[in-house]
mmCIF file of C-alpha atoms in Angstrom:
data_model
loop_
_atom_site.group_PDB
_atom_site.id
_atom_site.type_symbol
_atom_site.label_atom_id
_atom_site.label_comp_id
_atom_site.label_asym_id
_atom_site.label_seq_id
_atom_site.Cartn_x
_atom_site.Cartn_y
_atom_site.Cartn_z
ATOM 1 C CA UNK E 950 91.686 88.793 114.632
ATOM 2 C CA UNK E 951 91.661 90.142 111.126
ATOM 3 C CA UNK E 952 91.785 93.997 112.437
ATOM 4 C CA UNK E 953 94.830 92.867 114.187
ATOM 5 C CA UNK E 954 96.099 90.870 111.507
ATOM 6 C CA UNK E 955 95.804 94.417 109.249
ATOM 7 C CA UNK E 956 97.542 96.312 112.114
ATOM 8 C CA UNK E 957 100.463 94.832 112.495
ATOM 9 C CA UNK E 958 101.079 94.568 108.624
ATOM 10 C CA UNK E 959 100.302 98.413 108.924
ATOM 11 C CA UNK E 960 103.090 98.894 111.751
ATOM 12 C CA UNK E 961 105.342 96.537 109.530
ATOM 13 C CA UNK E 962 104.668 98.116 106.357
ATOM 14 C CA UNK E 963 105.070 101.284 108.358
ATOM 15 C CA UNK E 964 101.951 102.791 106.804
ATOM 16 C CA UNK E 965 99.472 104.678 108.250
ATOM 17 C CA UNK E 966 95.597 103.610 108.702
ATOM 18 C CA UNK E 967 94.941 100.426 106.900
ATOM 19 C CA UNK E 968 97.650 98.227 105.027
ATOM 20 C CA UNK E 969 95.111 97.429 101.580
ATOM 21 C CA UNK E 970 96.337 100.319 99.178
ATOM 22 C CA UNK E 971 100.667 99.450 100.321
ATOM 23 C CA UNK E 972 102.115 97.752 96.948
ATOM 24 C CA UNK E 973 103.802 95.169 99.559
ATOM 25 C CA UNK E 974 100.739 94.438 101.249
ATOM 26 C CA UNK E 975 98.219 91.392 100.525
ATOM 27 C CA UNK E 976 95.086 89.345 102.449
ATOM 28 C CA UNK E 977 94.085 86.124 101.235
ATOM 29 C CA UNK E 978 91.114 86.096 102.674
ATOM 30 C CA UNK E 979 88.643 82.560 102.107
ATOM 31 C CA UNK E 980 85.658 84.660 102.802
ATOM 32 C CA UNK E 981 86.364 87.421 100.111
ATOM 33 C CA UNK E 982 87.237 84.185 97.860
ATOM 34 C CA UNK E 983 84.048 82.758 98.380
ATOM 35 C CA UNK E 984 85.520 79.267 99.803
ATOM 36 C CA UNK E 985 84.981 77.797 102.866
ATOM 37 C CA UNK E 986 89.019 77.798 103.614
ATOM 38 C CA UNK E 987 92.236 78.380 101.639
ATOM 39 C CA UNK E 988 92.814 75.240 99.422
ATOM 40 C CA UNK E 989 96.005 74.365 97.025
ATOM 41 C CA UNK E 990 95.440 76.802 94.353
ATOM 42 C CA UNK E 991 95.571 79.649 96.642
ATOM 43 C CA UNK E 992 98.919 78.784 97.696
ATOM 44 C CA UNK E 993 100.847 76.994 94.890
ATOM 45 C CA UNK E 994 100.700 78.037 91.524
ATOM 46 C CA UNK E 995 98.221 75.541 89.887
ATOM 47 C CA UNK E 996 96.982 77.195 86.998
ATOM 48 C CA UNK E 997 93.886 78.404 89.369
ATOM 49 C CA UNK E 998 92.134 82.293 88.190
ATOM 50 C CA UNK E 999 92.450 83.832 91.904
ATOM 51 C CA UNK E 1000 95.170 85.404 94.036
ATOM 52 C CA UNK E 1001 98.225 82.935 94.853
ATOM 53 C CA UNK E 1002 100.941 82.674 97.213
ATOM 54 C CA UNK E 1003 103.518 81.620 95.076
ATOM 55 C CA UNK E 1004 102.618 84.699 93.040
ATOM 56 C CA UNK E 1005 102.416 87.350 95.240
ATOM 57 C CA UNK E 1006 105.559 85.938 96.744
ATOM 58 C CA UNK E 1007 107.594 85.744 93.611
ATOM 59 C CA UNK E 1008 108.949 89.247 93.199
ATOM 60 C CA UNK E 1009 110.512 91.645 95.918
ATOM 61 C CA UNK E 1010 109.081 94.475 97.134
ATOM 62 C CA UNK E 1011 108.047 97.582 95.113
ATOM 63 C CA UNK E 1012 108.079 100.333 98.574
ATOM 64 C CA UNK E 1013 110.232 98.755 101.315
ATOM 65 C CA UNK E 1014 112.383 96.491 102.418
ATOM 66 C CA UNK E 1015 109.922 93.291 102.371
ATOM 67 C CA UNK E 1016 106.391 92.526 101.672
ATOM 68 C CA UNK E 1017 103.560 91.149 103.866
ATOM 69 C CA UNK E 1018 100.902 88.652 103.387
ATOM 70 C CA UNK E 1019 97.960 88.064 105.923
ATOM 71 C CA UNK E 1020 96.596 84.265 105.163
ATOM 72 C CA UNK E 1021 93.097 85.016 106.934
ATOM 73 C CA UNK E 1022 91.300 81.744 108.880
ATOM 74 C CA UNK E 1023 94.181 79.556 108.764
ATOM 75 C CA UNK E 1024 92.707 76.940 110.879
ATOM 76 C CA UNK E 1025 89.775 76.916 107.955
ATOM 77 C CA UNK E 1026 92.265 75.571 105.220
ATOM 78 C CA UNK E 1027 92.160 72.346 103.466
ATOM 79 C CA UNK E 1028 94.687 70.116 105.136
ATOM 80 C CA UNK E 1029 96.238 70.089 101.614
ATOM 81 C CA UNK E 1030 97.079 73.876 101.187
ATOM 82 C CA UNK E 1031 98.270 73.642 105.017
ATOM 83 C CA UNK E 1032 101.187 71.088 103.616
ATOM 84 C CA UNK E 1033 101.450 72.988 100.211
ATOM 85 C CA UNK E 1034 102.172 76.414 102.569
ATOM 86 C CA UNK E 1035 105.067 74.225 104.554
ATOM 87 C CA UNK E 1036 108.038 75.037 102.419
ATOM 88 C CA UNK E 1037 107.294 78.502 102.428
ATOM 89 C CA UNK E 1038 106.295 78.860 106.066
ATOM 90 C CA UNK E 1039 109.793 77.053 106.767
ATOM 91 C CA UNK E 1040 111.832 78.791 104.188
ATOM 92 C CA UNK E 1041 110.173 82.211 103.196
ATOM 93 C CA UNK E 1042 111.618 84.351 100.626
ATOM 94 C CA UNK E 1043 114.460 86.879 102.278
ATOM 95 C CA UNK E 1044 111.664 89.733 101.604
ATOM 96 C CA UNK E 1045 109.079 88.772 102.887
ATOM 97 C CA UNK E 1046 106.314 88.440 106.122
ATOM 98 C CA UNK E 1047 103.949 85.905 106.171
ATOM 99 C CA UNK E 1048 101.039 86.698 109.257
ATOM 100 C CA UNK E 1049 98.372 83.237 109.661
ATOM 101 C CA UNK E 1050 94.857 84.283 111.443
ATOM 102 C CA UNK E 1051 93.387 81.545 112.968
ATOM 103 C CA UNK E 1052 90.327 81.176 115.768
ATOM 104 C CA UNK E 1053 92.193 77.727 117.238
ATOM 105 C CA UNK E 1054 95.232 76.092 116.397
ATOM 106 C CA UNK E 1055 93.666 72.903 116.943
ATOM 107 C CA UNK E 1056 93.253 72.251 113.077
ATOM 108 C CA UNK E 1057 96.033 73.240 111.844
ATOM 109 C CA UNK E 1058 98.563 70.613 110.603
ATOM 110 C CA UNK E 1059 101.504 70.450 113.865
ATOM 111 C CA UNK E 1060 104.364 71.006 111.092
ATOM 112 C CA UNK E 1061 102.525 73.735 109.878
ATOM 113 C CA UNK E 1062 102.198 75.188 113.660
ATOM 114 C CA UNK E 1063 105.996 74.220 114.342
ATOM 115 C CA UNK E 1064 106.719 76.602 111.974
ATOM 116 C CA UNK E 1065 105.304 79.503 113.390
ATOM 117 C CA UNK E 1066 105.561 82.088 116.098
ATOM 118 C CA UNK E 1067 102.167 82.322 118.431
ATOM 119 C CA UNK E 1068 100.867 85.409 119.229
ATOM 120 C CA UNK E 1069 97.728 84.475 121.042
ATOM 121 C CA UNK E 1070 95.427 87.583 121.549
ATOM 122 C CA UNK E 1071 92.958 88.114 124.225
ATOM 123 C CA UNK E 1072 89.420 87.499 124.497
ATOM 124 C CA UNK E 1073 87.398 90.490 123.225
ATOM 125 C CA UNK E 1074 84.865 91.917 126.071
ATOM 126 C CA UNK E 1075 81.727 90.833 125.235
ATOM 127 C CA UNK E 1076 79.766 94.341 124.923
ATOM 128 C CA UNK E 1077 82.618 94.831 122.305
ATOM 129 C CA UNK E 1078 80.772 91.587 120.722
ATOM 130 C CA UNK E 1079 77.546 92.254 121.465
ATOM 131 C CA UNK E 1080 77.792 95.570 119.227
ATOM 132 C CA UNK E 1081 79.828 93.608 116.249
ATOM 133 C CA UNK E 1082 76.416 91.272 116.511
ATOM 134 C CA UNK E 1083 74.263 94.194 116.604
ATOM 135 C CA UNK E 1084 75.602 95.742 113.909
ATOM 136 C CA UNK E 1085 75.310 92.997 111.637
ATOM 137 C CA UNK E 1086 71.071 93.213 112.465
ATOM 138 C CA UNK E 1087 71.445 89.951 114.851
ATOM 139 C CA UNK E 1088 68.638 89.658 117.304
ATOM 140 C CA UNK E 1089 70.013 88.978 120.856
ATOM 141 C CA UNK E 1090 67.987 85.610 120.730
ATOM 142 C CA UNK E 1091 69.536 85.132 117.464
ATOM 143 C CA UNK E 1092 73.064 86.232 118.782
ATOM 144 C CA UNK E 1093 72.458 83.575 122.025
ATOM 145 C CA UNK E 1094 71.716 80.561 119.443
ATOM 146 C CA UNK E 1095 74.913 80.971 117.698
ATOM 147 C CA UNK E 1096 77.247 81.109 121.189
ATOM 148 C CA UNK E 1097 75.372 78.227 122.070
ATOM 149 C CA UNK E 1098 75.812 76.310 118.922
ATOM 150 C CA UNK E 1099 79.805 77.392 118.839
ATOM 151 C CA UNK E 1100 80.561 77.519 122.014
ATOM 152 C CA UNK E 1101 81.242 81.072 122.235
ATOM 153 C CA UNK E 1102 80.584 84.520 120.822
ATOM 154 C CA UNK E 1103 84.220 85.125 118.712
ATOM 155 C CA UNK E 1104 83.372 81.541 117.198
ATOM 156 C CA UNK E 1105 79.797 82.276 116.145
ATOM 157 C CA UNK E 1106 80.943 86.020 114.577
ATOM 158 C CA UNK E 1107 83.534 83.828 112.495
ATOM 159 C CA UNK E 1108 80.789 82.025 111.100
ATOM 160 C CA UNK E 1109 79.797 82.406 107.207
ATOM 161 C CA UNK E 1110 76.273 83.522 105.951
ATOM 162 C CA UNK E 1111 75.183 80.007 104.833
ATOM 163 C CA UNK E 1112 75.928 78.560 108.407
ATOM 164 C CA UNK E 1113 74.219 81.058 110.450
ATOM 165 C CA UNK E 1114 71.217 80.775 108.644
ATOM 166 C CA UNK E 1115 71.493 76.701 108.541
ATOM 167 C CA UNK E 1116 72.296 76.669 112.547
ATOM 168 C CA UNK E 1117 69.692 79.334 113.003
ATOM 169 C CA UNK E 1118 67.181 77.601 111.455
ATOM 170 C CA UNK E 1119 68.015 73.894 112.918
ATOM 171 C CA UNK E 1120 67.610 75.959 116.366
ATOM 172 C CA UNK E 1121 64.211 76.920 115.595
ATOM 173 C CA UNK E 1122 63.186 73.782 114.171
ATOM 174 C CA UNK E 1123 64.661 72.252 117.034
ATOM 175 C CA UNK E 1124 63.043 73.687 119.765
ATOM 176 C CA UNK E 1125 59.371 73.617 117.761
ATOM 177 C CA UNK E 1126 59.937 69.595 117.843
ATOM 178 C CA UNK E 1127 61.400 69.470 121.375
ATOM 179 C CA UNK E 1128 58.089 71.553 122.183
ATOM 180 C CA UNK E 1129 55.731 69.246 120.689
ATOM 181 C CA UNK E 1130 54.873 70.831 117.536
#
């Protein structure tokens, strides 16, 4: 989702290769953040230290005709920031793009999602999966734990550090009890 999220601000921006070094061009991304999800202060200007909406939205662009912002994992922001990110989502400033990643639309707020055009994309093959597990060192036991736990293999690559290792070792604990020992 993310790599797709980067190429169409690419095509937009109408850069080559990746969108990061475009002066028009920003990611809000929880992950880089270090927050479970988006919250209040990454959208409206509350005084927080990090990157903010409001900000990056509140001058026009320096390169081209408009800038864009990728809000990364969507469906992973506090219900709060989804209703702080309404105005904007309804009425965004004349300049700019506004691209929201999400695994599911299934937590995101319906006004939020009324606001919005869909682009679903399509499953990913899973050998394409199996080697984004692989090259993050997963075991293929390990890899199997997580889809099981999720539900499927997109869902467990979304997961963060912490919860991997938390799910990975409730599995094993688990299955030692279930066992008898």
């Amino acid at each position: 989702i993310t790599g797709s999220a980067l190429e169409a601000a690419a095509l937009l921006l109408e850069t080559q290769g990746s969108p990061n070094h475009h002066p028009d061009f920003a990611v809000l991304d929880p992950d880089e953040l270090g927050v479970p999800g988006l919250k209040v202060e990454h959208i409206a200007e509350r005084g927080g230290d990090g990157p903010c909406l409001a900000q990056i939205l509140k001058f026009r662009p320096l390169a081209g005709g408009f800038r864009v912002v990728v809000l990364l994992g969507v469906d992973r922001m506090t219900k709060d920031a989804q209703a702080a990110l309404l105005k904007t989502a309804e009425e965004p400033p004349d300049y700019s793009l506004l691209i929201l990643t999400a695994l599911g639309d299934g937590e995101i707020l319906p006004a939020l999602r009324s606001r919005c055009r869909v682009w679903r994309l399509p499953a990913r093959d899973f050998p394409s999966l199996q080697a984004q597990a692989a090259g993050r060192q997963w075991s293929d036991e390990d890899f199997a734990t997580l889809i099981a736990a999720c539900g499927s293999a997109e869902l467990a690559l979304a997961l963060d550090p912490a919860t991997i290792k938390a799910l990975l070792v409730f599995s094993a604990d688990f299955l030692a009890w279930f066992a008898g020992n």
